[in-house]
Amino acid sequence: LTTLYLPTMNSTFKVIFCDKTMMSYYEMQCYEGKHFYHLAVAFFILLYIGMYLPFTIYKTIRKYQPVPQRFDAQGRKLDIEKNKKEYHQQYYDLLSADQCPYKFLYAGYEYGWSAYKVIIMVIKVLLVIPCIPYIKSELLSVSLSTAIVAIYCLLSTIMRPFLNDSDDWLDISARV
């Protein structure tokens, strides 16, 4: 689902910002003739796939994800910080019994971080922006991309969104 998101957004930004490599391949002039048709399609893709798709995925996760109870068997409110293992075990049990067809969107993540896939999609778009042709300086483009990845690596280390600790460490090592 999210595999084609980055290439689609990359091509969309290339059309919108009139990347010379893309325009010369199709033998078009920037902002003239046929490029306006491509521009209209690119804006539609930016709105529909770039913005509406992550929003829809987020809403779907929030709608169908099982919610662990915040009360114990006696009806007392659970202190999530003190009973973190019990709370996570309850969520894991709910995931095991969940038969929702959208389970793949939130199954590998802790309850509070189930929208991590959407966060990844936003980070991917942020990584495409420094590569647009209007940023002429390669040093600036590389610096912006490195800063975005460094911030994301730091946040990924702090967040630890996965149910399995080994997945958290794998994600952290992939960012480095």
XYZ file of N, CA and C in Angstrom:
528
model
N 0.818 -1.198 0.000
C 0.000 0.000 0.000
C 0.861 1.260 0.000
N 1.839 1.275 0.876
C 2.674 2.475 0.957
C 3.941 2.352 0.127
N 4.144 1.231 -0.555
C 5.361 1.025 -1.336
C 5.466 1.998 -2.502
N 4.378 2.238 -3.186
C 4.397 3.126 -4.349
C 4.188 4.596 -3.987
N 4.025 4.869 -2.710
C 3.760 6.243 -2.275
C 4.930 7.174 -2.595
N 6.140 6.775 -2.241
C 7.305 7.636 -2.471
C 7.574 7.879 -3.958
N 7.620 6.839 -4.820
C 7.836 7.133 -6.244
C 6.735 7.988 -6.860
N 5.504 7.786 -6.415
C 4.396 8.585 -6.937
C 4.553 10.049 -6.539
N 4.889 10.298 -5.286
C 5.074 11.676 -4.831
C 6.296 12.321 -5.488
N 7.350 11.533 -5.694
C 8.548 12.049 -6.351
C 8.215 12.501 -7.772
N 7.511 11.670 -8.528
C 7.127 12.039 -9.898
C 6.168 13.220 -9.908
N 5.283 13.276 -8.946
C 4.338 14.396 -8.856
C 5.068 15.711 -8.651
N 6.025 15.719 -7.727
C 6.795 16.941 -7.506
C 7.650 17.300 -8.719
N 8.154 16.299 -9.433
C 8.931 16.581 -10.647
C 8.071 17.269 -11.703
N 6.821 16.855 -11.843
C 5.929 17.495 -12.817
C 5.547 18.896 -12.344
N 5.204 19.035 -11.072
C 4.771 20.344 -10.556
C 5.887 21.372 -10.649
N 7.116 20.971 -10.301
C 8.224 21.919 -10.325
C 9.019 21.865 -11.617
N 8.466 21.186 -12.622
C 9.007 21.190 -13.982
C 10.476 20.756 -14.021
N 10.727 19.557 -13.565
C 12.072 18.994 -13.589
C 12.501 18.789 -15.045
N 13.653 19.316 -15.388
C 14.129 19.275 -16.779
C 14.307 17.846 -17.285
N 14.757 16.935 -16.430
C 14.961 15.549 -16.886
C 13.635 14.906 -17.274
N 12.596 15.200 -16.557
C 11.298 14.627 -16.879
C 10.687 15.290 -18.105
N 10.834 16.582 -18.215
C 10.248 17.300 -19.340
C 10.952 16.957 -20.660
N 12.276 16.810 -20.633
C 12.995 16.493 -21.867
C 12.676 15.076 -22.349
N 12.384 14.175 -21.426
C 12.028 12.815 -21.813
C 10.721 12.798 -22.597
N 9.779 13.630 -22.212
C 8.487 13.707 -22.899
C 8.452 14.813 -23.951
N 9.569 15.487 -24.167
C 9.706 16.559 -25.152
C 8.622 17.626 -24.968
N 8.498 18.120 -23.742
C 7.531 19.163 -23.427
C 8.255 20.396 -22.913
N 7.604 21.529 -23.071
C 8.104 22.779 -22.523
C 7.411 23.025 -21.185
N 8.156 23.598 -20.260
C 7.602 23.848 -18.933
C 6.469 24.866 -18.989
N 5.379 24.513 -18.338
C 4.218 25.367 -18.190
C 3.669 25.866 -19.526
N 3.713 24.989 -20.539
C 3.149 25.295 -21.857
C 2.484 24.042 -22.412
N 1.426 24.209 -23.153
C 0.788 23.120 -23.893
C 0.415 21.910 -23.050
N 0.963 20.755 -23.439
C 0.623 19.497 -22.777
C 1.027 19.457 -21.296
N 1.979 20.275 -20.927
C 2.424 20.266 -19.536
C 1.296 20.672 -18.585
N 0.354 21.503 -19.070
C -0.771 21.895 -18.219
C -1.661 20.691 -17.889
N -1.823 19.759 -18.844
C -2.592 18.539 -18.560
C -1.879 17.688 -17.517
N -0.571 17.550 -17.697
C 0.224 16.795 -16.731
C 0.204 17.479 -15.358
N 0.212 18.788 -15.375
C 0.167 19.553 -14.130
C -1.157 19.348 -13.396
N -2.247 19.326 -14.141
C -3.565 19.089 -13.530
C -3.617 17.700 -12.888
N -3.102 16.699 -13.592
C -3.076 15.343 -13.048
C -2.153 15.281 -11.826
N -1.027 15.969 -11.882
C -0.089 15.972 -10.757
C -0.714 16.607 -9.515
N -1.461 17.696 -9.682
C -2.132 18.313 -8.536
C -3.224 17.400 -7.985
N -3.934 16.701 -8.869
C -4.939 15.750 -8.414
C -4.274 14.628 -7.605
N -3.160 14.107 -8.100
C -2.437 13.045 -7.396
C -1.900 13.563 -6.061
N -1.389 14.788 -6.049
C -0.888 15.373 -4.807
C -2.004 15.471 -3.764
N -3.174 15.910 -4.194
C -4.291 16.031 -3.258
C -4.845 14.670 -2.847
N -5.044 13.784 -3.827
C -5.702 12.517 -3.542
C -4.769 11.502 -2.880
N -3.613 11.263 -3.479
C -2.683 10.271 -2.932
C -1.775 10.899 -1.886
N -1.326 12.109 -2.119
C -0.390 12.737 -1.201
C -0.995 13.156 0.117
N -2.235 13.611 0.104
C -2.850 14.114 1.339
C -4.031 13.258 1.807
N -4.919 12.899 0.869
C -6.121 12.172 1.260
C -5.821 10.728 1.674
N -4.876 10.067 1.012
C -4.546 8.680 1.353
C -4.004 8.551 2.776
N -2.997 9.341 3.196
C -2.558 9.226 4.592
C -3.669 9.549 5.593
N -4.491 10.549 5.286
C -5.601 10.907 6.172
C -6.591 9.746 6.284
N -6.912 9.107 5.170
C -7.844 7.981 5.162
C -7.273 6.790 5.919
N -5.997 6.523 5.746
C -5.361 5.427 6.479
C -5.413 5.709 7.977
N -5.124 6.931 8.364
C -5.180 7.313 9.780
C -6.587 7.117 10.345
N -7.610 7.586 9.630
C -8.988 7.444 10.089
C -9.394 5.962 10.166
N -8.936 5.157 9.217
C -9.245 3.723 9.223
C -8.621 3.039 10.425
N -7.381 3.390 10.722
C -6.715 2.819 11.901
C -7.478 3.180 13.156
N -7.843 4.434 13.310
C -8.556 4.870 14.511
C -9.938 4.220 14.635
N -10.570 3.939 13.496
C -11.913 3.369 13.526
C -11.908 1.878 13.884
N -10.959 1.114 13.332
C -11.002 -0.341 13.459
C -10.029 -0.937 14.475
N -9.132 -0.166 14.985
C -8.151 -0.704 15.928
C -8.821 -1.057 17.254
N -8.542 -2.250 17.796
C -9.118 -2.584 19.104
C -8.538 -1.697 20.205
N -9.379 -1.330 21.150
C -8.970 -0.439 22.238
C -8.888 -1.239 23.529
N -7.712 -1.278 24.153
C -7.614 -1.992 25.429
C -8.403 -1.263 26.521
N -8.926 -2.050 27.454
C -9.702 -1.483 28.556
C -8.787 -0.736 29.521
N -9.270 0.332 30.041
C -8.500 1.111 31.010
C -8.912 0.789 32.446
N -9.679 -0.301 32.594
C -10.134 -0.726 33.914
C -9.771 -2.187 34.128
N -9.476 -2.556 35.360
C -9.163 -3.949 35.664
C -10.456 -4.734 35.909
N -10.325 -6.015 36.313
C -11.483 -6.884 36.512
C -12.400 -6.393 37.632
N -11.875 -5.655 38.592
C -12.679 -5.130 39.692
C -13.306 -3.774 39.365
N -13.047 -3.244 38.218
C -13.627 -1.970 37.806
C -12.807 -0.758 38.194
N -11.601 -0.978 38.719
C -10.728 0.147 39.086
C -9.966 0.615 37.850
N -9.762 1.912 37.773
C -9.024 2.476 36.648
C -7.562 2.057 36.731
N -7.042 1.583 35.595
C -5.639 1.157 35.532
C -4.722 2.364 35.392
N -3.656 2.355 36.142
C -2.600 3.345 35.937
C -1.676 2.745 34.875
N -1.744 3.278 33.675
C -1.040 2.686 32.538
C 0.466 2.688 32.750
N 0.990 3.713 33.389
C 2.433 3.775 33.634
C 2.896 2.661 34.568
N 2.109 2.373 35.604
C 2.485 1.331 36.567
C 2.201 -0.070 36.036
N 1.124 -0.215 35.267
C 0.705 -1.523 34.755
C 0.920 -1.629 33.247
N 2.055 -1.165 32.779
C 2.323 -1.113 31.351
C 2.316 -2.508 30.720
N 2.917 -3.488 31.390
C 2.958 -4.847 30.834
C 1.550 -5.430 30.710
N 0.735 -5.245 31.732
C -0.640 -5.763 31.700
C -1.441 -5.085 30.590
N -1.272 -3.793 30.438
C -1.973 -3.030 29.405
C -1.551 -3.497 28.008
N -0.234 -3.677 27.801
C 0.258 -4.147 26.502
C -0.177 -5.587 26.228
N -0.210 -6.423 27.257
C -0.657 -7.805 27.083
C -2.133 -7.839 26.694
N -2.918 -6.979 27.307
C -4.337 -6.898 26.968
C -4.513 -6.478 25.509
N -3.736 -5.513 25.059
C -3.801 -5.070 23.659
C -3.331 -6.183 22.727
N -2.275 -6.886 23.105
C -1.777 -7.998 22.287
C -2.840 -9.090 22.161
N -3.551 -9.387 23.243
C -4.620 -10.389 23.207
C -5.765 -9.934 22.293
N -6.087 -8.649 22.353
C -7.127 -8.114 21.472
C -6.704 -8.209 20.005
N -5.422 -7.949 19.723
C -4.924 -8.065 18.354
C -4.979 -9.504 17.862
N -4.673 -10.444 18.746
C -4.704 -11.859 18.368
C -6.110 -12.302 17.984
N -7.117 -11.764 18.649
C -8.504 -12.134 18.372
C -9.134 -11.286 17.264
N -8.476 -10.216 16.849
C -9.027 -9.289 15.864
C -9.114 -9.942 14.487
N -10.258 -9.834 13.847
C -10.487 -10.406 12.516
C -10.690 -9.319 11.447
N -10.369 -8.096 11.771
C -10.588 -6.967 10.869
C -9.690 -7.080 9.630
N -10.222 -6.819 8.435
C -9.388 -6.877 7.229
C -8.319 -5.775 7.163
N -8.458 -4.746 7.999
C -7.475 -3.656 8.032
C -6.434 -3.845 9.118
N -6.384 -5.017 9.690
C -5.477 -5.307 10.801
C -4.016 -5.077 10.426
N -3.663 -5.293 9.161
C -2.276 -5.123 8.727
C -1.783 -3.686 8.901
N -2.682 -2.731 9.006
C -2.287 -1.336 9.175
C -1.773 -1.030 10.579
N -2.247 -1.769 11.585
C -1.907 -1.444 12.968
C -1.384 -2.625 13.776
N -1.313 -3.814 13.191
C -1.010 -5.026 13.963
C 0.386 -5.031 14.591
N 1.375 -4.500 13.958
C 2.729 -4.583 14.486
C 3.134 -3.467 15.427
N 2.216 -2.556 15.699
C 2.563 -1.363 16.467
C 1.877 -1.361 17.830
N 2.500 -0.693 18.785
C 1.884 -0.517 20.092
C 0.640 0.352 19.942
N -0.223 0.291 20.941
C -1.515 0.973 20.829
C -1.374 2.469 20.539
N -0.542 3.161 21.230
C -0.399 4.597 21.033
C 0.327 4.987 19.758
N 0.993 4.030 19.113
C 1.791 4.327 17.922
C 1.262 3.631 16.677
N 0.004 3.314 16.655
C -0.553 2.583 15.520
C -0.569 3.411 14.230
N -0.477 4.706 14.321
C -0.452 5.561 13.135
C 0.974 5.770 12.621
N 1.897 4.937 13.047
C 3.302 5.071 12.644
C 3.470 4.971 11.130
N 2.666 4.150 10.481
C 2.732 4.010 9.024
C 2.416 5.340 8.338
N 1.492 6.089 8.889
C 1.144 7.404 8.343
C 2.296 8.382 8.568
N 2.925 8.292 9.739
C 4.081 9.149 10.023
C 5.195 8.877 9.010
N 5.408 7.613 8.684
C 6.413 7.236 7.682
C 6.078 7.861 6.328
N 4.812 7.849 5.961
C 4.411 8.443 4.681
C 4.711 9.941 4.643
N 4.456 10.637 5.726
C 4.729 12.076 5.793
C 6.231 12.330 5.720
N 7.023 11.509 6.417
C 8.483 11.649 6.375
C 8.988 11.442 4.950
N 8.409 10.492 4.226
C 8.824 10.242 2.841
C 8.587 11.463 1.959
N 7.456 12.126 2.150
C 7.191 13.344 1.370
C 8.173 14.437 1.759
N 8.474 14.548 3.051
C 9.444 15.551 3.491
C 10.830 15.283 2.912
N 11.156 14.023 2.660
C 12.448 13.698 2.063
C 12.498 14.006 0.570
N 11.350 14.045 -0.079
C 11.308 14.361 -1.507
C 11.461 15.856 -1.738
N 10.921 16.667 -0.845
C 10.912 18.123 -1.034
C 12.302 18.728 -1.223
N 13.339 18.342 -0.455
C 14.658 18.936 -0.698
C 15.263 18.577 -2.059
N 14.694 17.603 -2.734
C 15.237 17.184 -4.027
C 14.574 17.879 -5.205
N 13.657 18.805 -4.955
C 12.988 19.485 -6.051
C 13.979 20.389 -6.777
N 13.739 20.632 -8.040
C 14.713 21.373 -8.849
C 14.950 22.817 -8.430
N 14.035 23.438 -7.670
C 14.239 24.826 -7.289
C 15.320 25.001 -6.237
N 15.690 23.919 -5.581
C 16.816 23.989 -4.647
C 18.065 23.680 -5.476
N 18.744 24.707 -5.915
C 19.877 24.563 -6.846
C 21.123 24.043 -6.157
N 21.307 24.371 -4.914
C 22.515 23.976 -4.211
C 22.431 22.514 -3.770
N 23.385 21.715 -4.226
C 23.424 20.316 -3.815
C 23.724 20.197 -2.330
N 24.560 21.099 -1.824
C 24.889 21.085 -0.404
C 23.638 21.343 0.440
N 22.815 22.299 0.029
C 21.577 22.590 0.752
C 20.616 21.409 0.684
N 20.484 20.803 -0.488
C 19.599 19.651 -0.659
C 20.028 18.484 0.219
N 21.326 18.179 0.200
C 21.855 17.078 1.015
C 21.740 17.410 2.503
N 21.993 18.655 2.856
C 21.902 19.063 4.263
C 20.475 18.947 4.790
N 19.506 19.397 3.989
C 18.107 19.287 4.399
C 17.684 17.829 4.545
N 18.058 17.001 3.579
C 17.717 15.573 3.643
C 18.358 14.910 4.854
N 19.615 15.228 5.114
C 20.315 14.658 6.266
C 19.677 15.113 7.578
N 19.277 16.368 7.644
C 18.630 16.883 8.861
C 17.291 16.180 9.101
N 16.510 15.985 8.040
C 15.226 15.301 8.177
C 15.432 13.862 8.641
N 16.402 13.165 8.051
C 16.672 11.778 8.452
C 17.209 11.723 9.879
N 18.062 12.676 10.260
C 18.603 12.689 11.628
C 17.497 12.927 12.660
N 16.606 13.862 12.376
C 15.487 14.118 13.284
C 14.585 12.891 13.372
N 14.328 12.282 12.231
C 13.488 11.080 12.231
C 14.161 9.927 12.977
N 15.474 9.787 12.824
C 16.217 8.738 13.538
C 16.136 8.958 15.040
N 16.289 10.200 15.463
C 16.193 10.526 16.885
C 14.787 10.232 17.413
N 13.769 10.664 16.678
C 12.394 10.414 17.098
C 12.068 8.920 17.096
N 12.582 8.195 16.116
C 12.357 6.751 16.052
C 12.987 6.048 17.244
N 14.140 6.536 17.677
C 14.808 5.961 18.846
C 13.986 6.220 20.110
N 13.415 7.403 20.224
C 12.633 7.760 21.399
C 11.263 7.074 21.389
N 10.620 7.012 20.231
C 9.251 6.519 20.138
C 9.131 5.019 20.422
N 9.946 4.211 19.790
C 9.861 2.748 19.886
C 8.427 2.276 19.657
N 7.936 2.402 18.421
C 6.513 2.167 18.155
C 6.098 0.702 17.987
N 7.034 -0.207 17.845
C 6.679 -1.589 17.520
C 6.386 -2.416 18.765
N 5.567 -3.453 18.594
C 5.250 -4.355 19.699
C 6.480 -5.139 20.144
N 7.264 -5.600 19.187
C 8.470 -6.366 19.496
C 9.673 -5.437 19.621
N 10.459 -5.635 20.673
C 11.655 -4.813 20.860
C 12.653 -5.007 19.733
N 12.727 -6.216 19.182
C 13.661 -6.467 18.083
C 13.294 -5.644 16.845
N 12.002 -5.427 16.617
C 11.571 -4.580 15.502
C 11.951 -3.116 15.733
N 11.877 -2.685 16.991
C 12.318 -1.325 17.313
C 13.796 -1.144 17.000
N 14.605 -2.107 17.421
C 16.048 -2.022 17.172
C 16.368 -2.129 15.684
N 15.614 -2.933 14.958
C 15.818 -3.045 13.516
C 15.492 -1.723 12.836
N 14.419 -1.074 13.265
C 14.038 0.222 12.709
C 15.086 1.285 12.998
N 15.590 1.282 14.228
C 16.633 2.247 14.609
C 17.886 2.027 13.778
N 18.316 0.777 13.613
C 19.528 0.496 12.843
C 19.348 0.820 11.372
N 18.115 0.687 10.861
C 17.854 1.046 9.451
C 17.963 2.541 9.237
N 17.641 3.333 10.243
C 17.727 4.787 10.112
C 19.172 5.284 10.153
N 20.034 4.533 10.846
C 21.428 4.938 10.976
C 22.126 4.525 9.716
